[in-house]
Structure formats: C-alpha cells, structure tokens
PDB file with SEQRES, HELIX, SHEET and CRYST1 records, atoms N, CA, C and O in Angstrom:
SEQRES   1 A   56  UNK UNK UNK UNK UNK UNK UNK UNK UNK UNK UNK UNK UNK          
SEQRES   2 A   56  UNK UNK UNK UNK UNK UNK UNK UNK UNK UNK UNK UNK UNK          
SEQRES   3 A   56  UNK UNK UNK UNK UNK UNK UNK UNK UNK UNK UNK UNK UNK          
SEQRES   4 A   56  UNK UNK UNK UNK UNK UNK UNK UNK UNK UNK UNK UNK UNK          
SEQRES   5 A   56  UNK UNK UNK UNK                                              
HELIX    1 AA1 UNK A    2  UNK A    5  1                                   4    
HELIX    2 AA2 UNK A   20  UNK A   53  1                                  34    
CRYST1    1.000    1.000    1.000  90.00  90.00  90.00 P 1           1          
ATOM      1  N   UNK A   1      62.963  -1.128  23.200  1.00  0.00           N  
ATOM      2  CA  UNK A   1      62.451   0.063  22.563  1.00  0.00           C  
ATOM      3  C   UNK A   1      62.455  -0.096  21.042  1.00  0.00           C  
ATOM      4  O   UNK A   1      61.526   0.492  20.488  1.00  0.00           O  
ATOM      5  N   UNK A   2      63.294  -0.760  20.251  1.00  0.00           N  
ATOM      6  CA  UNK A   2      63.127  -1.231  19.079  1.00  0.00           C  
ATOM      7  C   UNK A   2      62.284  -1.874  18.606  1.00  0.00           C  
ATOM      8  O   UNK A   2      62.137  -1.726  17.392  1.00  0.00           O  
ATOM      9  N   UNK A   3      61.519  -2.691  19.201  1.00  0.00           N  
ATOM     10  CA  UNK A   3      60.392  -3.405  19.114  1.00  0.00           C  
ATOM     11  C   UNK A   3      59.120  -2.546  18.754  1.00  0.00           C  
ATOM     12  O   UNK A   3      58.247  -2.760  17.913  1.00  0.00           O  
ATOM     13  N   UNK A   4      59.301  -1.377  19.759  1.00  0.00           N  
ATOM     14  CA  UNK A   4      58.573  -0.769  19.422  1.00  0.00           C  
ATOM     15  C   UNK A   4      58.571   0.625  18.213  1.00  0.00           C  
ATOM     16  O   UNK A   4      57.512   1.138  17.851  1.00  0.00           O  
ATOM     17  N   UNK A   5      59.632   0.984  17.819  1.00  0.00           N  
ATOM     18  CA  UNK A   5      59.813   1.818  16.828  1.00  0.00           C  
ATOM     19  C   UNK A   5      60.099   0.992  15.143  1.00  0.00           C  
ATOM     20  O   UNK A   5      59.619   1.424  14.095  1.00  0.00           O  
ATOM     21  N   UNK A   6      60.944  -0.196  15.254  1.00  0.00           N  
ATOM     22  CA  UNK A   6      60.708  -0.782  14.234  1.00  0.00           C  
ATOM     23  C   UNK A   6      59.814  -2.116  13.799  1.00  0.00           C  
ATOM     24  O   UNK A   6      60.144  -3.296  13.920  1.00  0.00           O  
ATOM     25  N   UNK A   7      58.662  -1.603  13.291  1.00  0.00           N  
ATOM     26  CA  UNK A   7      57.220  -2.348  13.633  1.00  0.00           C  
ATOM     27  C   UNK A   7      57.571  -3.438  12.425  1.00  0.00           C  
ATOM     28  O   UNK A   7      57.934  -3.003  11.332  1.00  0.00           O  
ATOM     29  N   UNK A   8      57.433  -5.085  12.691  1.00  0.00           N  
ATOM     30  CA  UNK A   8      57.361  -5.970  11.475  1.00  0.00           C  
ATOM     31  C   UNK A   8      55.865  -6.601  11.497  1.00  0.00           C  
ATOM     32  O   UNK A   8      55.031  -6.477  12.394  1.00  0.00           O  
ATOM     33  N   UNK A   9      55.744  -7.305  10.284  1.00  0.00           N  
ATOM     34  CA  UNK A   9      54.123  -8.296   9.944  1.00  0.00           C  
ATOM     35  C   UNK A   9      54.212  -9.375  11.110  1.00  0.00           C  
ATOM     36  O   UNK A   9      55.279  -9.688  11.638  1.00  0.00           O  
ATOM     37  N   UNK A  10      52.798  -9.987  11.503  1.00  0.00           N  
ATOM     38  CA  UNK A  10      52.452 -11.053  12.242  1.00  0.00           C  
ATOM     39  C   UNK A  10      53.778 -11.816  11.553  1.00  0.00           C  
ATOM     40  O   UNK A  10      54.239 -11.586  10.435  1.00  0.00           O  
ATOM     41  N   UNK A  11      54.207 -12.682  12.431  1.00  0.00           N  
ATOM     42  CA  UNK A  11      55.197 -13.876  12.150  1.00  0.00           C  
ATOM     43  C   UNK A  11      53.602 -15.283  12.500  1.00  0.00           C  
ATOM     44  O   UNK A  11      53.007 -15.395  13.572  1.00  0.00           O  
ATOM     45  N   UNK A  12      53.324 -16.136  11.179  1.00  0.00           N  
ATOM     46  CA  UNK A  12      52.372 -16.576  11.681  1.00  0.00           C  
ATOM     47  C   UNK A  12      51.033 -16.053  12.014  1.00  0.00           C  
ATOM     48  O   UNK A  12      50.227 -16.684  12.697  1.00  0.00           O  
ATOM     49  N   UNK A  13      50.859 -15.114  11.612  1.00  0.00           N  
ATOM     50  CA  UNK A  13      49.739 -14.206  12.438  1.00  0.00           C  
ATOM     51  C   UNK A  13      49.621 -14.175  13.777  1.00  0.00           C  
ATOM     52  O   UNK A  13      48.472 -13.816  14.036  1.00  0.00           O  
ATOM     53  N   UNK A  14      50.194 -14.358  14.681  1.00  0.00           N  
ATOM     54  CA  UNK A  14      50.681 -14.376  15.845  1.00  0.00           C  
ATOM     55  C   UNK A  14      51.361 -13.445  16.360  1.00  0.00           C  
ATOM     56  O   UNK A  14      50.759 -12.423  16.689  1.00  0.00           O  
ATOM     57  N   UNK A  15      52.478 -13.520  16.524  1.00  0.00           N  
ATOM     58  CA  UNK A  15      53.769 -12.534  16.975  1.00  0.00           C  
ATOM     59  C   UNK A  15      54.139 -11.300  16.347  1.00  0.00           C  
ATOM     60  O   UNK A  15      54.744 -11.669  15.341  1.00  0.00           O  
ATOM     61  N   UNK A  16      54.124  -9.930  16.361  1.00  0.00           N  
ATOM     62  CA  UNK A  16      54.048  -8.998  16.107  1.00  0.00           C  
ATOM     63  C   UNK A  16      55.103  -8.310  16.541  1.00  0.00           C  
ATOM     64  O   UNK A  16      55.562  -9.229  17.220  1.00  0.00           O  
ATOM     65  N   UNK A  17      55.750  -7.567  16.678  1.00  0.00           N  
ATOM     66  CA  UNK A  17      56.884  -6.440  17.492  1.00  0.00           C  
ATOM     67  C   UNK A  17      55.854  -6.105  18.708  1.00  0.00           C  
ATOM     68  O   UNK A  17      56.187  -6.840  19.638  1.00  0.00           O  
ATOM     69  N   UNK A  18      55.122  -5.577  18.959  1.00  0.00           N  
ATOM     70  CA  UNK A  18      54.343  -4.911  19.863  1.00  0.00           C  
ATOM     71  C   UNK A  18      53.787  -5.905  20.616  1.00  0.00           C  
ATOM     72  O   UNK A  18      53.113  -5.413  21.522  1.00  0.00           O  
ATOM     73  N   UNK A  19      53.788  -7.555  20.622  1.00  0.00           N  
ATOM     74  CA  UNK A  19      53.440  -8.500  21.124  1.00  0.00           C  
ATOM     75  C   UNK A  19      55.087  -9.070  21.937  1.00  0.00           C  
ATOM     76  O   UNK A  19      54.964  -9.432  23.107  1.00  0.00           O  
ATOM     77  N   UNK A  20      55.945  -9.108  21.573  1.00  0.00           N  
ATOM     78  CA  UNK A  20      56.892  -9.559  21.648  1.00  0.00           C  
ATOM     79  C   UNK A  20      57.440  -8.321  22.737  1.00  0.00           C  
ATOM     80  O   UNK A  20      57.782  -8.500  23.906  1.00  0.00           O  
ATOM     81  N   UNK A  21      57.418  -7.273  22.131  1.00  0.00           N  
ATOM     82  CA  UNK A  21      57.724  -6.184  22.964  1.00  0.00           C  
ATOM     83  C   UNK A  21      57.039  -6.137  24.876  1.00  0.00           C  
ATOM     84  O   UNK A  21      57.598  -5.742  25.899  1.00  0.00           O  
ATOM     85  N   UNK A  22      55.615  -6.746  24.647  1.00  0.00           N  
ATOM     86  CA  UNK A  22      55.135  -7.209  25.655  1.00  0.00           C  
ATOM     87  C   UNK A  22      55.527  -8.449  26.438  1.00  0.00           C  
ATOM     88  O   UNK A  22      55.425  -8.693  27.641  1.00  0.00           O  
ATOM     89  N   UNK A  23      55.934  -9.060  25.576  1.00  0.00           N  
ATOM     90  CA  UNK A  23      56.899 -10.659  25.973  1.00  0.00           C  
ATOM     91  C   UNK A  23      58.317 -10.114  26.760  1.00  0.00           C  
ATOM     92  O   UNK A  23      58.974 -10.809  27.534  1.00  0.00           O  
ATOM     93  N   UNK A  24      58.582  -8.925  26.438  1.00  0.00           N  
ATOM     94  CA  UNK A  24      59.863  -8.780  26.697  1.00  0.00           C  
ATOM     95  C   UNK A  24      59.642  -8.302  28.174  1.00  0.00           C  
ATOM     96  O   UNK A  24      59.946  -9.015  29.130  1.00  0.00           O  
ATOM     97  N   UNK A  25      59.034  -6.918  28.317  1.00  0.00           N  
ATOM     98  CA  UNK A  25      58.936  -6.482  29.217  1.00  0.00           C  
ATOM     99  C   UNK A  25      58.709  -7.480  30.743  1.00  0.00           C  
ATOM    100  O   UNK A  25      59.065  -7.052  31.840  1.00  0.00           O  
ATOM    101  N   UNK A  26      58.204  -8.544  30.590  1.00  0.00           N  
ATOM    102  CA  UNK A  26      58.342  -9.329  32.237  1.00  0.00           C  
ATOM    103  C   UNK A  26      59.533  -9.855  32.855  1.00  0.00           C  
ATOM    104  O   UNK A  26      59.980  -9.850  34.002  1.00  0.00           O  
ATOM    105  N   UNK A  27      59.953 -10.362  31.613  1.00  0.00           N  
ATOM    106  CA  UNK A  27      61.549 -10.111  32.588  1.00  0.00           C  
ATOM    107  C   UNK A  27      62.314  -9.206  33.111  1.00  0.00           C  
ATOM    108  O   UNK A  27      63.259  -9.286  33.896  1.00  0.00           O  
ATOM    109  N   UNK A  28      61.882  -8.463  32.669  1.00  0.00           N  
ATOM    110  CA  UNK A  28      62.683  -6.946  32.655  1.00  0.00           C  
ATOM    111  C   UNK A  28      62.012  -6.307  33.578  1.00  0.00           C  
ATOM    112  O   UNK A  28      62.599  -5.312  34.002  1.00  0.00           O  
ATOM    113  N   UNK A  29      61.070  -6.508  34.003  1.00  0.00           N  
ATOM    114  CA  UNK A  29      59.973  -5.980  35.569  1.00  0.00           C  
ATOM    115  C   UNK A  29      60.216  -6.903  36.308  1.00  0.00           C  
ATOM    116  O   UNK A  29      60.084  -6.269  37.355  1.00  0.00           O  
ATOM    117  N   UNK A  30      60.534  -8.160  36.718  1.00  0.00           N  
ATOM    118  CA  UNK A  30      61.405  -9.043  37.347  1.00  0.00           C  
ATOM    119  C   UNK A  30      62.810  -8.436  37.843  1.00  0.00           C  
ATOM    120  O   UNK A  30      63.117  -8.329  39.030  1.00  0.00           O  
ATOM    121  N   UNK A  31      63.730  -8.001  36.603  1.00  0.00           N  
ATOM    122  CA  UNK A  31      65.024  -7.796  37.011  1.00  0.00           C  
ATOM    123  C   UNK A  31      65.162  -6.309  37.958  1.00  0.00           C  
ATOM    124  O   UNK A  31      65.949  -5.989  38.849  1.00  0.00           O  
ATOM    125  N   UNK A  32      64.011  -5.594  37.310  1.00  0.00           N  
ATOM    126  CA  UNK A  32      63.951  -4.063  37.972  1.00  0.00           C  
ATOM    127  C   UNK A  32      63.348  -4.254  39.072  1.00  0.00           C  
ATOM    128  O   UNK A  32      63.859  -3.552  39.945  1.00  0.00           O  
ATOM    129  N   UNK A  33      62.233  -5.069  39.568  1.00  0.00           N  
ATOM    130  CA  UNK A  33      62.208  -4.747  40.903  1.00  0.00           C  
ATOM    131  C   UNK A  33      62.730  -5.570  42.475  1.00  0.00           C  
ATOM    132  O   UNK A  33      62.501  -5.364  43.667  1.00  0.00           O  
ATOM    133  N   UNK A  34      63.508  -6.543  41.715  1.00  0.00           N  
ATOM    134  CA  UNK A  34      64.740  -7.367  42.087  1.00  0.00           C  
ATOM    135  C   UNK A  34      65.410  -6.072  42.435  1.00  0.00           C  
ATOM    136  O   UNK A  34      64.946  -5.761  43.532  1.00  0.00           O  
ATOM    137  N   UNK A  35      66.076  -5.367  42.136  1.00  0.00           N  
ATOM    138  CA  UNK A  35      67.334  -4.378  42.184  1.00  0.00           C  
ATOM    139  C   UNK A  35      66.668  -3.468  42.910  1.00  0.00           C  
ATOM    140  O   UNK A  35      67.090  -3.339  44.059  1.00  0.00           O  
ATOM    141  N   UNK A  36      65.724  -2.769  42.587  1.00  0.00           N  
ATOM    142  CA  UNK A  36      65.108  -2.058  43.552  1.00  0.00           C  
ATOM    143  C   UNK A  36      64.914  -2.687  44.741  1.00  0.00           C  
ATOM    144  O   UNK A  36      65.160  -1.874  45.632  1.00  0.00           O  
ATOM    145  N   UNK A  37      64.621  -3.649  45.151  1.00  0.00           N  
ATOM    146  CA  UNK A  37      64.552  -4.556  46.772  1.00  0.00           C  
ATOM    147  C   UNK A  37      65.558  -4.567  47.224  1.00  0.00           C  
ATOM    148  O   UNK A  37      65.722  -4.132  48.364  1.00  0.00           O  
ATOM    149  N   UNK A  38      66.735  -5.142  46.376  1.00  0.00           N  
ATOM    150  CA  UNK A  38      68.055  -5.282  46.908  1.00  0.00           C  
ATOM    151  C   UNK A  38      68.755  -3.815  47.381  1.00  0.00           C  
ATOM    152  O   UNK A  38      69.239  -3.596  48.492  1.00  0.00           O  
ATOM    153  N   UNK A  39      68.692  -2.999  46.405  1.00  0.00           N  
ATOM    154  CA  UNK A  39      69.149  -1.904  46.741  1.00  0.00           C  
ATOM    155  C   UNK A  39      68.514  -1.271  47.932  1.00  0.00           C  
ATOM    156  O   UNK A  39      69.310  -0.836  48.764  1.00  0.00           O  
ATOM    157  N   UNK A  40      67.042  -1.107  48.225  1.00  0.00           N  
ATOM    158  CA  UNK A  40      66.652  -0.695  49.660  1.00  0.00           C  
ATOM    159  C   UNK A  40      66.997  -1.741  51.096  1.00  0.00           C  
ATOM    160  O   UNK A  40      67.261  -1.308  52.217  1.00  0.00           O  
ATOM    161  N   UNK A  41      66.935  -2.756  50.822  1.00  0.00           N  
ATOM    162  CA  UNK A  41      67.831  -3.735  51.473  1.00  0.00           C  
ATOM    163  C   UNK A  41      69.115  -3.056  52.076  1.00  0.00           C  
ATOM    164  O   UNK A  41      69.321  -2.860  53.274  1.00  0.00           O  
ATOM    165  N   UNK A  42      69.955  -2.728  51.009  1.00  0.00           N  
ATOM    166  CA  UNK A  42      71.638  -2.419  51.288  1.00  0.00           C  
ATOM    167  C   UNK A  42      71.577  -0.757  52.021  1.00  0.00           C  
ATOM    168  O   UNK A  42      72.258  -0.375  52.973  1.00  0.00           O  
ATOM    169  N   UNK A  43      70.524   0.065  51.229  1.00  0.00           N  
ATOM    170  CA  UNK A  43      70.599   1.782  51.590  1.00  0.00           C  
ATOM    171  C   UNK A  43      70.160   1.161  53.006  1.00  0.00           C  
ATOM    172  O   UNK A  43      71.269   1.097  53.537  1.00  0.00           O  
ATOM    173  N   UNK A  44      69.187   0.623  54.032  1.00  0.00           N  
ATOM    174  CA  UNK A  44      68.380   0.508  54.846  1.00  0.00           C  
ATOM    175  C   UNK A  44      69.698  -0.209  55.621  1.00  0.00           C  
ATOM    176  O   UNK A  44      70.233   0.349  56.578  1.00  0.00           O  
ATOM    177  N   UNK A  45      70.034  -1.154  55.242  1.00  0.00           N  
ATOM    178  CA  UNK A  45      71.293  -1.576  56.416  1.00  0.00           C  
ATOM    179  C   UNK A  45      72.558  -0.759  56.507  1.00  0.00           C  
ATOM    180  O   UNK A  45      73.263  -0.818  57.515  1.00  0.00           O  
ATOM    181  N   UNK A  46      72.861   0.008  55.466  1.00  0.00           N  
ATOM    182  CA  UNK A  46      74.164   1.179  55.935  1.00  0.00           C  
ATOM    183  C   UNK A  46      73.268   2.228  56.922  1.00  0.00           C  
ATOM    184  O   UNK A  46      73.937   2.848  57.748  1.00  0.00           O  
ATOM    185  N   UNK A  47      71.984   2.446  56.902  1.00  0.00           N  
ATOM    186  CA  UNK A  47      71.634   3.927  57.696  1.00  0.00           C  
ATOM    187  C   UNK A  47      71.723   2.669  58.973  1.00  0.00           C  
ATOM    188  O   UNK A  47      72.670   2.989  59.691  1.00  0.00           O  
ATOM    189  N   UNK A  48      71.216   1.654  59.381  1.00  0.00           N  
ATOM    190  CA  UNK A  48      71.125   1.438  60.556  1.00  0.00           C  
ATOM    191  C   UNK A  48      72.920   1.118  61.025  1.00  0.00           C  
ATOM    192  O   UNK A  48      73.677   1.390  61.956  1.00  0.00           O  
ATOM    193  N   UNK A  49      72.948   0.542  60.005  1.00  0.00           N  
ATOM    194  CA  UNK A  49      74.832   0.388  60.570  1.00  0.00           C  
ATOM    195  C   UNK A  49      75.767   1.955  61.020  1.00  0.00           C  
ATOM    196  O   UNK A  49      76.747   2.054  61.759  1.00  0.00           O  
ATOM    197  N   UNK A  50      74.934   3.174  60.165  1.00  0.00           N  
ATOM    198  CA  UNK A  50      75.680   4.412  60.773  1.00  0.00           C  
ATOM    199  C   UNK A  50      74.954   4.892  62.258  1.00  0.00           C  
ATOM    200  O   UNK A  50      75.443   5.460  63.235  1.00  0.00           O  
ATOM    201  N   UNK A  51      73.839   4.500  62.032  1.00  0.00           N  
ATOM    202  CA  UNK A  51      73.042   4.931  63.558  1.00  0.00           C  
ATOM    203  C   UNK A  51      73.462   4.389  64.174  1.00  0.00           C  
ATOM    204  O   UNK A  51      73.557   5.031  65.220  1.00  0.00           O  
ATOM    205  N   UNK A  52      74.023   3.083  64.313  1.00  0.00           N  
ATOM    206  CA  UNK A  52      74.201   2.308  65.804  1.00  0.00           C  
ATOM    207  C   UNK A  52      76.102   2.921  65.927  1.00  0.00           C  
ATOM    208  O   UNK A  52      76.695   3.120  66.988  1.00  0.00           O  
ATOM    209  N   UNK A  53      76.612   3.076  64.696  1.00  0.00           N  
ATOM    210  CA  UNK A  53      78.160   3.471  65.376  1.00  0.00           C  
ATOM    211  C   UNK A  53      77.980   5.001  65.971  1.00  0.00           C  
ATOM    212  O   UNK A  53      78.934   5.474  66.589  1.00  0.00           O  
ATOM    213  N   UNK A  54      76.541   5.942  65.768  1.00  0.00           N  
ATOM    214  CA  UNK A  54      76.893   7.055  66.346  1.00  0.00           C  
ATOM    215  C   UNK A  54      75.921   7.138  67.448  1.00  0.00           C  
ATOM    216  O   UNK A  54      75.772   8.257  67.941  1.00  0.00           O  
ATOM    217  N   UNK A  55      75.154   6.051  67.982  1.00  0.00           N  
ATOM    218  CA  UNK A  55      74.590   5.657  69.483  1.00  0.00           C  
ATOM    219  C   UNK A  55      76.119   5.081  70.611  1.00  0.00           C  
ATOM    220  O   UNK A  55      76.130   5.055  71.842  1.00  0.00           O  
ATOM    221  N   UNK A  56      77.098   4.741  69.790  1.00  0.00           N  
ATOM    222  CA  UNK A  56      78.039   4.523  70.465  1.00  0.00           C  
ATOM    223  C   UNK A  56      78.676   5.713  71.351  1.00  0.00           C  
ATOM    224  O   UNK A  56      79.659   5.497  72.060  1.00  0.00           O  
TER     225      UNK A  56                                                      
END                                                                             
C-alpha cells in the first residue's frame, strides 16, 4: 500500500512505485489463494470428520 501512496520518479525510466506495486501484488495473489485452498481443504475435512462421528 505504500507503493501506492508514496509515489517516486521512473528509476531508469522504467520502474515506478505503481509498476513495482504491480510487481508486488503476484506473489501476494499466490500466497492468498494458497491459504484460501488450504483453509477450505481443512474447514471441508473437520465438517466431514464431524458428520461421520455423528452417523455413528
């Protein structure tokens, strides 16, 4: 979010805050929907692990 509120000059005429800021974000949509999978993964195996102890 800094990237985007504190704006600097092309580095090179190239690289910008708002370019970099875009550089940043794919890892970070990588790590978030990593965790989101995993986490429905884990919620999805406790509901079936409580359904089958109360089919018992």
């Amino acid at each position: 979010m800094l990237l985007e509120i504190y704006d600097f000059p092309p580095y090179g005429g190239y690289f910008d805050a708002h370019s970099i800021w875009h550089l940043a974000t794919v890892p970070l949509t990588i790590l978030w929907w990593s965790f989101i999978r995993d986490d429905a993964e884990f919620r999805t195996s406790s509901l079936l692990k409580k359904s089958k102890t109360k089919a018992k």
